[in-house]
Coordinates of C-alpha atoms in Angstrom, one line a residue:
Chain A
M1 CA 8.9 -52.8 12.2
S2 CA 5.7 -54.7 12.4
A3 CA 3.3 -54.8 9.5
K4 CA 1.1 -52.3 11.2
D5 CA 4.0 -49.9 11.8
K6 CA 5.0 -50.3 8.1
I7 CA 1.5 -49.4 6.9
L8 CA 1.3 -46.4 9.3
Y9 CA 4.8 -45.3 8.2
F10 CA 3.8 -45.6 4.5
I11 CA 0.7 -43.5 5.2
W12 CA 2.7 -40.9 7.1
L13 CA 5.4 -40.8 4.4
H14 CA 2.8 -40.4 1.6
R15 CA 0.3 -38.3 3.6
T16 CA 0.3 -35.5 1.1
G17 CA -0.2 -37.7 -2.0
L18 CA -2.8 -39.7 -0.2
T19 CA -4.8 -36.7 0.9
V20 CA -4.7 -35.2 -2.6
G21 CA -5.8 -38.6 -4.0
A22 CA -8.6 -38.8 -1.5
L23 CA -9.8 -35.3 -2.4
G24 CA -9.7 -36.2 -6.1
L25 CA -11.8 -39.3 -5.5
V26 CA -14.3 -37.4 -3.4
L27 CA -14.7 -34.7 -6.0
G28 CA -14.7 -37.2 -8.9
F29 CA -17.8 -38.9 -7.4
Y30 CA -19.4 -35.8 -5.9
P31 CA -21.7 -35.1 -8.9
L32 CA -23.1 -38.7 -8.5
F33 CA -24.5 -37.6 -5.1
Q34 CA -25.1 -34.0 -5.9
D35 CA -26.5 -33.3 -9.3
N36 CA -28.2 -30.0 -8.4
P37 CA -26.7 -27.5 -10.8
Y38 CA -27.0 -24.8 -8.2
F39 CA -24.8 -26.6 -5.7
L40 CA -22.3 -27.7 -8.4
G41 CA -22.1 -24.1 -9.4
I42 CA -21.1 -23.2 -5.9
S43 CA -18.4 -25.9 -5.7
N44 CA -17.1 -24.7 -9.2
L45 CA -16.8 -21.2 -7.8
I46 CA -14.8 -22.6 -4.9
G47 CA -12.5 -24.3 -7.5
I48 CA -12.0 -21.1 -9.4
Y49 CA -11.2 -19.0 -6.3
L50 CA -9.0 -21.8 -5.0
I51 CA -6.6 -21.5 -8.0
V52 CA -6.3 -17.8 -7.1
T53 CA -5.9 -18.2 -3.4
I54 CA -3.3 -20.9 -3.8
G55 CA -1.1 -18.5 -5.6
L56 CA -1.9 -15.6 -3.2
N57 CA -1.0 -17.8 -0.3
L58 CA 2.3 -18.7 -1.8
F59 CA 3.0 -15.0 -2.0
I60 CA 1.6 -13.9 1.4
G61 CA 2.2 -17.0 3.4
Y62 CA 5.5 -18.2 2.1
A63 CA 7.2 -15.1 0.8
G64 CA 5.8 -13.0 3.7
Q65 CA 4.6 -10.2 1.5
I66 CA 1.4 -8.2 1.4
S67 CA -0.7 -8.0 -1.8
L68 CA -4.0 -6.1 -1.6
G69 CA -4.4 -6.1 -5.3
H70 CA -4.7 -9.6 -6.6
A71 CA -8.2 -9.0 -7.9
G72 CA -6.5 -6.7 -10.4
F73 CA -4.6 -9.7 -11.9
V74 CA -7.8 -11.8 -11.8
A75 CA -9.5 -8.9 -13.7
L76 CA -6.7 -8.9 -16.3
G77 CA -7.2 -12.6 -16.8
A78 CA -10.9 -12.4 -17.1
Y79 CA -11.1 -9.4 -19.4
G80 CA -8.1 -10.6 -21.4
S81 CA -9.8 -13.9 -22.1
A82 CA -13.1 -12.2 -22.7
I83 CA -11.7 -9.8 -25.3
L84 CA -9.5 -12.4 -27.1
T85 CA -12.3 -15.0 -27.4
A86 CA -15.5 -13.0 -27.8
D87 CA -14.1 -10.1 -29.9
L88 CA -11.2 -11.7 -31.7
G89 CA -12.5 -15.3 -31.9
W90 CA -9.5 -17.0 -30.3
N91 CA -9.5 -20.5 -29.0
P92 CA -10.3 -20.2 -25.2
W93 CA -7.5 -22.4 -24.0
L94 CA -4.9 -20.6 -26.2
A95 CA -6.3 -17.3 -25.0
L96 CA -6.1 -18.5 -21.4
I97 CA -2.4 -19.4 -21.8
I98 CA -1.4 -16.3 -23.7
V99 CA -3.2 -14.0 -21.3
A100 CA -1.6 -15.7 -18.3
L101 CA 1.8 -15.3 -19.8
L102 CA 1.1 -11.6 -20.5
V103 CA -0.2 -11.1 -17.0
G104 CA 3.0 -12.8 -15.7
L105 CA 5.0 -10.3 -17.7
A106 CA 2.9 -7.4 -16.3
A107 CA 3.5 -8.8 -12.8
L108 CA 7.2 -8.9 -13.5
L109 CA 7.2 -5.3 -14.6
V110 CA 5.2 -4.2 -11.5
G111 CA 7.2 -6.6 -9.2
I112 CA 10.8 -5.7 -10.1
P113 CA 10.6 -2.2 -8.7
T114 CA 8.0 -2.8 -6.0
L115 CA 9.4 -5.9 -4.4
R116 CA 12.5 -4.0 -3.4
L117 CA 10.1 -2.2 -1.0
S118 CA 9.0 -3.9 2.1
G119 CA 5.7 -4.1 4.0
H120 CA 3.4 -1.2 3.6
Y121 CA 5.0 0.1 0.4
L122 CA 4.0 -3.1 -1.4
A123 CA 0.5 -3.0 0.1
M124 CA 0.1 0.5 -1.3
A125 CA 1.6 -0.4 -4.7
T126 CA -0.7 -3.4 -5.1
L127 CA -3.7 -1.5 -3.9
G128 CA -2.9 1.3 -6.4
F129 CA -2.5 -1.2 -9.1
N130 CA -5.9 -2.7 -8.4
I131 CA -7.6 0.8 -8.3
V132 CA -5.9 1.7 -11.6
I133 CA -7.2 -1.6 -13.3
Y134 CA -10.7 -1.1 -11.8
T135 CA -10.9 2.5 -13.0
I136 CA -9.8 1.5 -16.5
L137 CA -12.4 -1.3 -16.7
I138 CA -15.1 1.2 -15.8
Q139 CA -14.0 4.0 -18.0
W140 CA -12.7 2.4 -21.1
D141 CA -16.2 1.2 -22.0
K142 CA -15.6 0.8 -25.8
I143 CA -13.4 -2.2 -25.0
T144 CA -14.5 -3.4 -21.6
G145 CA -18.2 -2.7 -21.7
G146 CA -17.8 -0.2 -18.8
P147 CA -19.8 -0.5 -15.6
S148 CA -22.5 -2.7 -17.1
G149 CA -20.0 -5.4 -17.9
F150 CA -18.9 -7.6 -20.8
A151 CA -21.4 -10.2 -22.0
G152 CA -21.3 -13.0 -24.6
I153 CA -18.0 -14.7 -23.6
P154 CA -18.0 -18.2 -25.2
P155 CA -17.7 -21.2 -22.9
L156 CA -14.6 -23.4 -22.8
S157 CA -14.6 -26.5 -25.0
V158 CA -12.8 -29.8 -24.6
F159 CA -12.3 -32.0 -27.8
G160 CA -15.1 -30.0 -29.4
M161 CA -17.5 -30.5 -26.5
P162 CA -18.6 -27.2 -25.1
I163 CA -18.3 -26.9 -21.3
D164 CA -21.6 -25.1 -21.0
D165 CA -23.2 -26.6 -17.9
E166 CA -22.2 -26.9 -14.2
L167 CA -21.6 -30.7 -14.4
R168 CA -19.2 -30.4 -17.3
F169 CA -17.4 -27.4 -15.8
H170 CA -17.0 -29.4 -12.6
Y171 CA -14.9 -32.0 -14.4
V172 CA -12.8 -29.2 -16.0
I173 CA -12.3 -26.9 -13.0
W174 CA -11.5 -29.5 -10.3
P175 CA -8.8 -31.5 -12.2
L176 CA -7.1 -28.1 -12.9
A177 CA -7.5 -27.0 -9.3
I178 CA -6.1 -30.3 -8.0
I179 CA -3.2 -30.1 -10.4
F180 CA -2.4 -26.6 -9.1
L181 CA -2.9 -27.7 -5.5
T182 CA -0.4 -30.5 -6.1
L183 CA 2.1 -28.3 -7.7
A184 CA 1.9 -25.8 -4.8
L185 CA 2.2 -28.6 -2.3
N186 CA 5.3 -29.9 -4.1
L187 CA 6.7 -26.4 -4.5
V188 CA 6.6 -25.6 -0.8
R189 CA 8.6 -28.7 0.0
S190 CA 11.2 -28.0 -2.7
G191 CA 14.3 -25.9 -2.2
L192 CA 12.6 -22.8 -3.5
G193 CA 9.6 -23.3 -1.2
L194 CA 11.8 -23.8 1.9
G195 CA 13.8 -20.8 0.9
L196 CA 10.6 -18.8 0.7
A197 CA 9.5 -20.0 4.1
A198 CA 12.8 -18.9 5.5
L199 CA 12.4 -15.6 3.8
A200 CA 9.0 -15.0 5.4
Q201 CA 10.6 -15.5 8.8
N202 CA 13.6 -13.4 8.4
E203 CA 14.9 -11.8 5.2
T204 CA 18.4 -11.1 6.4
A205 CA 18.9 -14.6 7.8
A206 CA 17.5 -16.1 4.6
S207 CA 19.8 -14.0 2.4
A208 CA 22.7 -15.0 4.7
L209 CA 21.9 -18.6 4.0
G210 CA 22.3 -18.0 0.3
I211 CA 18.7 -17.4 -0.8
K212 CA 18.4 -14.8 -3.5
V213 CA 15.8 -12.9 -1.6
S214 CA 14.6 -10.4 -4.2
R215 CA 14.7 -13.0 -7.0
A216 CA 12.7 -15.5 -5.0
K217 CA 10.1 -12.9 -4.1
I218 CA 9.7 -11.8 -7.8
Q219 CA 9.4 -15.4 -8.9
V220 CA 6.6 -16.2 -6.5
F221 CA 4.9 -12.9 -7.2
V222 CA 4.8 -13.7 -10.9
L223 CA 3.6 -17.2 -10.2
S224 CA 0.8 -15.9 -8.0
A225 CA -0.2 -13.4 -10.7
V226 CA -0.3 -16.1 -13.4
L227 CA -2.5 -18.3 -11.2
A228 CA -4.8 -15.3 -10.5
S229 CA -5.0 -14.7 -14.3
V230 CA -5.9 -18.4 -14.9
G231 CA -8.6 -18.2 -12.3
G232 CA -9.9 -15.0 -13.9
S233 CA -10.0 -16.6 -17.4
L234 CA -11.9 -19.6 -16.0
F235 CA -14.2 -17.3 -14.1
A236 CA -15.0 -15.5 -17.4
H237 CA -15.7 -18.7 -19.3
C238 CA -17.7 -20.2 -16.5
F239 CA -20.2 -17.3 -16.2
T240 CA -19.8 -16.0 -19.9
F241 CA -20.2 -12.5 -18.4
V242 CA -17.9 -10.3 -16.4
N243 CA -18.4 -7.1 -14.6
P244 CA -15.8 -4.7 -13.1
H245 CA -17.5 -4.9 -9.6
S246 CA -16.2 -8.5 -9.3
F247 CA -12.7 -7.2 -9.3
S248 CA -12.6 -4.2 -6.9
I249 CA -10.2 -3.8 -4.0
F250 CA -12.9 -5.3 -1.8
T251 CA -12.5 -8.5 -3.8
S252 CA -8.8 -8.4 -3.1
L253 CA -9.6 -8.0 0.6
E254 CA -11.9 -11.0 0.3
L255 CA -9.2 -13.1 -1.3
V256 CA -6.8 -12.1 1.5
T257 CA -9.4 -13.0 4.0
M258 CA -9.7 -16.5 2.5
V259 CA -5.9 -17.0 2.7
V260 CA -5.6 -15.6 6.2
I261 CA -8.5 -17.5 7.7
G262 CA -7.1 -20.8 6.2
G263 CA -3.6 -20.0 7.5
L264 CA -0.7 -18.1 6.1
G265 CA 1.6 -20.6 4.4
S266 CA -0.9 -23.5 4.6
V267 CA -1.9 -24.8 1.1
W268 CA -4.7 -26.9 2.6
G269 CA -5.7 -23.9 4.7
S270 CA -6.4 -22.0 1.5
L271 CA -8.9 -24.7 0.4
F272 CA -10.6 -24.5 3.8
G273 CA -10.6 -20.7 3.9
T274 CA -11.9 -20.4 0.3
A275 CA -14.6 -22.9 0.8
L276 CA -15.7 -21.2 4.1
I277 CA -16.0 -17.8 2.6
V278 CA -17.8 -19.0 -0.6
L279 CA -20.2 -21.2 1.3
M280 CA -21.1 -18.9 4.2
P281 CA -23.6 -16.8 2.4
E282 CA -25.4 -20.0 1.2
Y283 CA -26.0 -21.3 4.6
L284 CA -26.6 -18.1 6.7
E285 CA -29.8 -16.5 5.7
F286 CA -29.2 -13.3 7.7
F287 CA -25.8 -13.2 6.0
E288 CA -26.6 -10.6 3.3
T289 CA -27.1 -7.8 5.9
Y290 CA -24.3 -8.7 8.1
K291 CA -21.8 -10.0 5.5
D292 CA -19.1 -7.4 6.2
I293 CA -19.3 -7.6 9.9
I294 CA -19.1 -11.4 9.8
H295 CA -16.2 -11.5 7.4
G296 CA -14.4 -8.9 9.5
L297 CA -15.2 -10.7 12.8
I298 CA -13.9 -14.0 11.5
L299 CA -10.7 -12.4 10.3
V300 CA -10.2 -10.5 13.6
V301 CA -11.0 -13.5 15.8
V302 CA -8.9 -15.9 13.8
L303 CA -5.9 -13.5 13.8
T304 CA -6.3 -12.8 17.5
V305 CA -6.6 -16.3 18.6
F306 CA -4.7 -18.2 15.9
P307 CA -2.4 -15.8 14.2
Q308 CA -1.1 -18.6 12.0
G309 CA -4.6 -19.4 10.7
L310 CA -7.5 -21.6 11.8
I311 CA -6.1 -24.9 10.3
S312 CA -2.5 -24.5 11.4
G313 CA -3.7 -23.1 14.8
L314 CA -6.0 -26.0 15.6
R315 CA -3.4 -28.5 14.4
D316 CA -0.7 -27.0 16.7
M317 CA -3.2 -26.9 19.6
A318 CA -4.0 -30.6 19.0
R319 CA -0.3 -31.5 18.9
L320 CA 0.3 -29.6 22.1
K321 CA -2.5 -31.5 23.8
I322 CA -1.2 -34.9 22.6
L323 CA 2.3 -34.1 23.8
Q324 CA 1.0 -32.9 27.2
R325 CA -1.0 -36.0 27.6
R326 CA 2.0 -38.2 26.8
D327 CA 4.1 -36.2 29.2
I328 CA 1.5 -36.8 32.0
A329 CA 1.3 -40.5 31.2
Q330 CA 5.1 -40.9 31.5
H331 CA 5.3 -39.4 35.0
Chain B
M1 CA -6.9 36.1 -17.8
Q2 CA -9.6 33.5 -18.0
S3 CA -7.0 30.7 -18.1
F4 CA -5.2 32.2 -15.1
N5 CA -8.4 32.2 -13.1
D6 CA -9.1 28.6 -14.1
F7 CA -5.5 27.8 -13.0
M8 CA -6.1 29.3 -9.6
Q9 CA -9.4 27.5 -9.3
F10 CA -7.6 24.2 -9.9
V11 CA -4.9 25.2 -7.4
F12 CA -7.6 25.8 -4.7
S13 CA -9.4 22.6 -5.5
G14 CA -6.1 20.7 -5.4
L15 CA -5.0 22.3 -2.1
T16 CA -8.5 21.4 -0.6
N17 CA -8.2 17.7 -1.4
G18 CA -4.5 17.8 -0.6
S19 CA -5.1 19.2 2.9
V20 CA -7.6 16.4 3.6
Y21 CA -5.2 13.8 2.3
A22 CA -2.5 15.3 4.5
L23 CA -4.7 15.1 7.6
I24 CA -5.5 11.4 6.9
A25 CA -1.8 10.7 6.1
L26 CA -0.8 12.2 9.4
G27 CA -3.2 9.8 11.1
F28 CA -1.5 6.9 9.3
C29 CA 1.9 8.2 10.3
V30 CA 1.2 8.7 14.0
V31 CA 0.1 5.0 14.4
H32 CA 2.9 3.9 12.1
N33 CA 5.5 5.7 14.2
T34 CA 4.4 4.1 17.5
M35 CA 3.4 0.6 16.4
G36 CA 5.3 0.1 13.1
I37 CA 2.1 -0.9 11.3
V38 CA -0.2 0.5 8.6
N39 CA -3.6 1.0 10.3
F40 CA -6.3 0.5 7.7
T41 CA -9.1 1.5 10.1
Q42 CA -7.8 5.1 9.4
V43 CA -10.0 5.2 6.3
D44 CA -13.1 4.5 8.4
F45 CA -12.4 7.2 10.9
V46 CA -13.0 9.6 8.0
S47 CA -16.4 8.3 7.2
F48 CA -17.2 8.0 11.0
G49 CA -16.4 11.7 11.6
G50 CA -18.8 12.7 8.8
M51 CA -21.5 10.3 10.1
L52 CA -21.2 11.7 13.7
L53 CA -21.5 15.3 12.4
Y54 CA -24.6 14.3 10.4
T55 CA -26.2 12.6 13.4
S56 CA -25.4 15.3 16.0
L57 CA -26.7 18.0 13.7
F58 CA -29.9 16.4 12.5
A59 CA -30.8 13.6 15.0
V60 CA -29.5 15.3 18.2
G61 CA -30.0 18.9 17.0
L62 CA -26.7 20.3 18.3
P63 CA -25.5 23.6 16.9
M64 CA -22.7 23.4 14.3
P65 CA -19.6 24.2 16.5
A66 CA -20.7 21.6 19.2
A67 CA -21.5 19.0 16.5
F68 CA -18.2 19.7 14.8
L69 CA -16.1 19.2 18.0
G70 CA -18.2 16.3 19.1
A71 CA -17.6 14.5 15.8
I72 CA -13.9 14.9 16.1
F73 CA -13.9 13.8 19.7
G74 CA -16.1 10.8 18.9
A75 CA -13.8 9.7 16.1
A76 CA -10.9 10.0 18.5
L77 CA -12.8 7.8 21.0
A78 CA -13.5 5.3 18.3
G79 CA -9.8 5.2 17.5
M80 CA -9.0 4.5 21.1
L81 CA -11.6 1.8 21.3
V82 CA -10.3 0.1 18.1
E83 CA -6.8 -0.1 19.7
R84 CA -8.1 -1.3 23.1
V85 CA -10.7 -3.9 21.8
G86 CA -9.2 -4.9 18.4
I87 CA -5.5 -4.6 18.5
R88 CA -4.3 -5.0 22.1
P89 CA -5.8 -8.5 22.7
S90 CA -3.8 -9.9 19.8
K91 CA -1.0 -12.2 21.0
T92 CA 1.3 -11.5 18.1
D93 CA 3.8 -8.8 17.3
N94 CA 4.1 -10.0 13.7
H95 CA 3.5 -6.9 11.6
L96 CA 2.0 -8.8 8.7
V97 CA -0.6 -10.3 11.1
L98 CA -1.3 -6.9 12.7
I99 CA -1.8 -5.2 9.4
F100 CA -4.3 -7.9 8.4
L101 CA -5.9 -7.4 11.8
T102 CA -6.5 -3.7 11.0
I103 CA -8.0 -4.7 7.6
G104 CA -10.4 -7.0 9.5
L105 CA -11.3 -4.3 11.9
S106 CA -11.8 -1.9 9.1
I107 CA -14.3 -4.3 7.4
I108 CA -16.2 -4.6 10.7
L109 CA -16.3 -0.8 11.2
R110 CA -17.7 -0.3 7.6
G111 CA -20.2 -3.1 8.3
I112 CA -21.4 -1.4 11.5
M113 CA -21.7 2.0 9.8
K114 CA -23.6 0.5 6.9
I115 CA -26.2 -1.0 9.4
L116 CA -26.4 2.1 11.6
W117 CA -26.6 4.7 8.8
G118 CA -27.7 2.7 5.8
K119 CA -26.2 2.7 2.3
N120 CA -27.7 6.0 1.0
R121 CA -25.7 9.0 0.3
M122 CA -26.4 11.9 2.6
A123 CA -25.8 15.7 2.4
V124 CA -23.9 17.4 5.2
P125 CA -24.0 21.2 5.5
P126 CA -20.8 23.2 5.4
L127 CA -19.4 24.9 8.5
T128 CA -20.6 28.3 7.6
A129 CA -22.9 29.9 4.9
D130 CA -22.5 28.9 1.3
K131 CA -21.6 32.3 -0.1
P132 CA -18.5 32.1 -2.3
V133 CA -15.7 34.6 -2.1
H134 CA -13.2 35.6 -4.8
I135 CA -9.5 35.1 -4.1
L136 CA -6.9 35.7 -6.8
G137 CA -9.5 35.3 -9.5
A138 CA -10.8 32.0 -8.2
T139 CA -14.2 31.5 -6.7
V140 CA -13.8 29.9 -3.4
L141 CA -16.4 28.4 -1.0
P142 CA -16.0 29.3 2.6
Q143 CA -15.8 25.6 3.4
I144 CA -12.5 25.5 1.4
I145 CA -11.1 28.3 3.5
W146 CA -12.1 26.5 6.6
I147 CA -10.4 23.3 5.4
L148 CA -7.1 25.1 4.6
L149 CA -7.2 27.0 7.9
L150 CA -8.2 24.1 10.2
T151 CA -5.6 21.8 8.5
L152 CA -3.0 24.5 9.2
I153 CA -4.1 24.7 12.9
A154 CA -4.2 20.9 13.2
V155 CA -0.6 20.6 11.9
A156 CA 0.6 23.3 14.2
V157 CA -1.1 21.7 17.2
L158 CA 0.4 18.4 16.3
A159 CA 3.8 19.9 16.0
W160 CA 3.4 21.6 19.4
F161 CA 2.2 18.3 20.9
F162 CA 5.1 16.3 19.7
R163 CA 7.7 18.9 20.7
C164 CA 6.4 20.4 23.8
T165 CA 4.2 18.0 25.8
S166 CA 5.6 15.1 27.8
M167 CA 3.1 12.7 26.2
G168 CA 4.3 13.8 22.7
L169 CA 7.9 13.4 23.7
C170 CA 7.1 9.9 25.1
M171 CA 5.5 9.0 21.8
R172 CA 8.6 10.1 19.9
G173 CA 10.6 8.0 22.3
V174 CA 8.5 4.9 21.5
A175 CA 8.8 5.7 17.8
S176 CA 12.5 5.7 17.9
N177 CA 13.0 2.7 20.1
P178 CA 10.0 0.8 21.6
T179 CA 12.1 -1.6 23.7
A180 CA 14.2 1.2 25.2
A181 CA 11.1 3.3 25.8
A182 CA 9.5 0.4 27.8
L183 CA 12.7 -0.1 29.7
V184 CA 12.9 3.4 31.0
G185 CA 9.3 3.0 32.2
L186 CA 7.2 4.7 29.5
N187 CA 3.7 3.2 29.5
V188 CA 3.8 1.8 26.0
N189 CA 0.1 0.6 26.0
R190 CA -1.1 4.1 27.0
I191 CA 1.0 5.6 24.2
K192 CA -0.4 3.3 21.7
A193 CA -3.9 4.2 22.8
V194 CA -3.2 7.9 22.5
S195 CA -1.7 7.4 19.1
F196 CA -4.9 5.7 17.9
A197 CA -6.9 8.5 19.5
I198 CA -4.9 11.1 17.6
A199 CA -5.2 9.1 14.4
G200 CA -9.0 8.8 15.0
G201 CA -9.3 12.6 15.7
L202 CA -7.3 13.5 12.5
G203 CA -9.4 11.1 10.4
G204 CA -12.6 12.5 12.0
L205 CA -11.5 16.1 11.3
A206 CA -10.8 15.1 7.6
G207 CA -14.2 13.6 7.5
V208 CA -16.2 16.5 8.9
L209 CA -14.3 18.9 6.6
I210 CA -14.6 17.1 3.3
T211 CA -18.0 15.4 3.5
P212 CA -19.9 18.7 2.9
I213 CA -18.1 18.8 -0.5
T214 CA -18.2 15.1 -1.4
T215 CA -21.5 14.0 0.2
L216 CA -21.4 11.3 2.9
S217 CA -21.8 7.5 2.8
Y218 CA -20.5 4.7 4.9
D219 CA -17.6 4.0 2.5
V220 CA -16.7 7.5 1.6
G221 CA -13.5 7.2 3.5
V222 CA -12.2 4.3 1.6
L223 CA -10.9 6.1 -1.5
L224 CA -10.1 9.3 0.4
G225 CA -8.2 7.2 3.0
L226 CA -6.3 5.2 0.5
K227 CA -5.2 8.5 -1.2
G228 CA -4.2 9.6 2.3
F229 CA -2.1 6.5 2.6
A230 CA -0.6 7.2 -0.8
A231 CA 0.2 10.7 0.4
A232 CA 1.9 9.3 3.5
I233 CA 4.0 7.1 1.2
L234 CA 4.8 10.0 -1.2
G235 CA 6.0 12.0 1.7
G236 CA 8.0 9.2 3.2
F237 CA 6.1 7.8 6.1
G238 CA 7.2 9.0 9.4
S239 CA 8.4 12.5 8.4
F240 CA 5.5 14.9 9.3
P241 CA 6.5 17.8 7.0
G242 CA 7.1 15.3 4.2
V243 CA 3.7 13.8 4.7
V244 CA 1.9 17.2 4.5
L245 CA 3.9 17.9 1.4
G246 CA 2.9 14.5 0.0
G247 CA -0.7 15.2 0.6
L248 CA -0.7 18.7 -1.0
T249 CA 1.3 17.3 -4.0
L250 CA -1.1 14.5 -4.6
G251 CA -4.1 16.8 -4.3
L252 CA -2.6 19.3 -6.8
L253 CA -1.5 16.6 -9.2
E254 CA -4.9 15.1 -9.1
S255 CA -6.6 18.4 -9.7
F256 CA -4.4 19.4 -12.6
S257 CA -4.6 16.0 -14.3
A258 CA -8.4 16.1 -14.0
A259 CA -8.5 19.6 -15.4
Y260 CA -6.0 19.3 -18.3
F261 CA -6.0 15.6 -19.0
S262 CA -9.1 13.6 -18.1
S263 CA -11.3 13.7 -15.1
A264 CA -12.6 10.1 -15.7
Y265 CA -9.0 8.8 -15.2
K266 CA -8.0 11.1 -12.3
D267 CA -7.6 8.1 -10.0
V268 CA -5.5 6.4 -12.6
T269 CA -3.2 9.4 -12.8
A270 CA -3.0 9.8 -9.0
F271 CA -2.1 6.2 -8.4
G272 CA 0.0 6.0 -11.5
I273 CA 2.2 8.8 -10.3
L274 CA 2.4 7.2 -6.9
L275 CA 3.6 4.0 -8.4
L276 CA 6.2 6.0 -10.5
V277 CA 7.5 7.7 -7.4
L278 CA 7.7 4.4 -5.5
F279 CA 9.8 3.0 -8.4
I280 CA 12.1 5.9 -8.6
K281 CA 12.4 7.1 -5.0
P282 CA 10.8 4.5 -2.7
Q283 CA 11.6 6.4 0.5
G284 CA 9.4 9.3 -0.6
F285 CA 10.1 13.0 -0.8
L286 CA 11.5 13.5 2.7
G287 CA 11.8 10.0 4.0
K288 CA 15.0 8.7 5.5
G289 CA 16.9 6.4 3.1
R290 CA 16.1 3.1 4.8
H291 CA 15.9 1.0 1.6

């Protein structure tokens, strides 16, 4: 191996770590070039949603299951943190962890019976779960503030410093998002992750290979719910105000859109899909009127042309082109 | 006596919503049987039927019977169009992807309806005059009698179609084994198109029947449609009598829980009971024990 080959091999071998490192560097220096709070606010929102979609993608893309109710878990995280910190005066970080654990437990209770069911049953169960949570948020106004929302949530703090502007929040949300991204990237290459990928392809074959199908599904469902809850808690502390309308089934559909556009089972795809869906309204002025149609069209076109998602689809197409070119060159 | 009259009132209101859920649930089932997927555009056929009725009555000025039939026919056409333009070009037969595809199509349909008809709530007149009649101590609007009657007719026609027409038998063939059906020369594409047309028609019928009671808006079908989906699951997807039973049960449960428990939480009770049934008997009331 020549020196050049060695370097290329090193890059190839460590491609995931290097990409994560590069992303970290870019985001670390981003506020030096972009100090407009408005734009930092947008990238913070991407970070929050990313934590949720990473978990959701593990569940949909790797375990091959449908959840149309993840906004329900986000809502539990957001309102859980809101109530514990604003009403009961808990430390926000402690509240975030406790709420995430409780939501994980709730997901376990919902998941054990429902994950025996396949396809549409799970879609219905998760939709039903989301509608139940949403209705409770609206109706139980003594605790949740009802339709007008819950205000006065304290911001996060780190070593006594309140995280109360976009710049500070940037340096809290993105390290967390990158940690979760790295964990997810490692998980999908681990035995559990490969088992899940097998399960998404064919449950019977996976179970014949010794993968405990229902246990693996429940594990990843609980994990995705915990991540959704963490995202929800951060959302609550970021905006210091939450409102039931942020957590309706339409939000669940939007989360699913982010995952599907990026690519089922592609962790990087989730980053792309999330960023695209959050950024689109900022750059398309006519967007407000046609928001639904554009979201739907993107979803339909991506699924029709690249059923495996935009990122994976384009990558596969590029690989095919390269192989074809090599083939032609050899003959 | 008063409490018995109230009870009958709740029974009628439950049966009314239950019939509508059953119609929508049948639409879900027809597509599910031929394609093996949940078709989420079903919820929008309901709103679309109501919208077409509104437009043909007030913008075109058709008389009620013509507008009524036109709306159902239009929703059936919309169903066919969705299958032809939205589903068929897809290169995949992965059910997960196809279900997400119908979610995307459903978002588009809602977006189009929002632009064409706006976000405001609209009032649709009932089929016949609004003079209530008294049955078994309950005060019943004529529209409710129409709903019960037309649901009964729709179910009968559907049963006849699937038992006695060659198209219906072909569709059952595809439902039981798509590969074998294609092998013996059944035109699977045409059958899929027809199943979407039936689903659209059933959704449209549900829409024109219920919107005079609920008022009409571009997303009125979402909650109704999801309850129809819940009814389909309660009844055990695929079994038509089970699905009708599921719809009526859901409607009655909802009506009684709203009456005797809390009307604010009636959606919570409806979906809570659904979740409970899923946990205990996932195959539904009359579903085949596949799980």
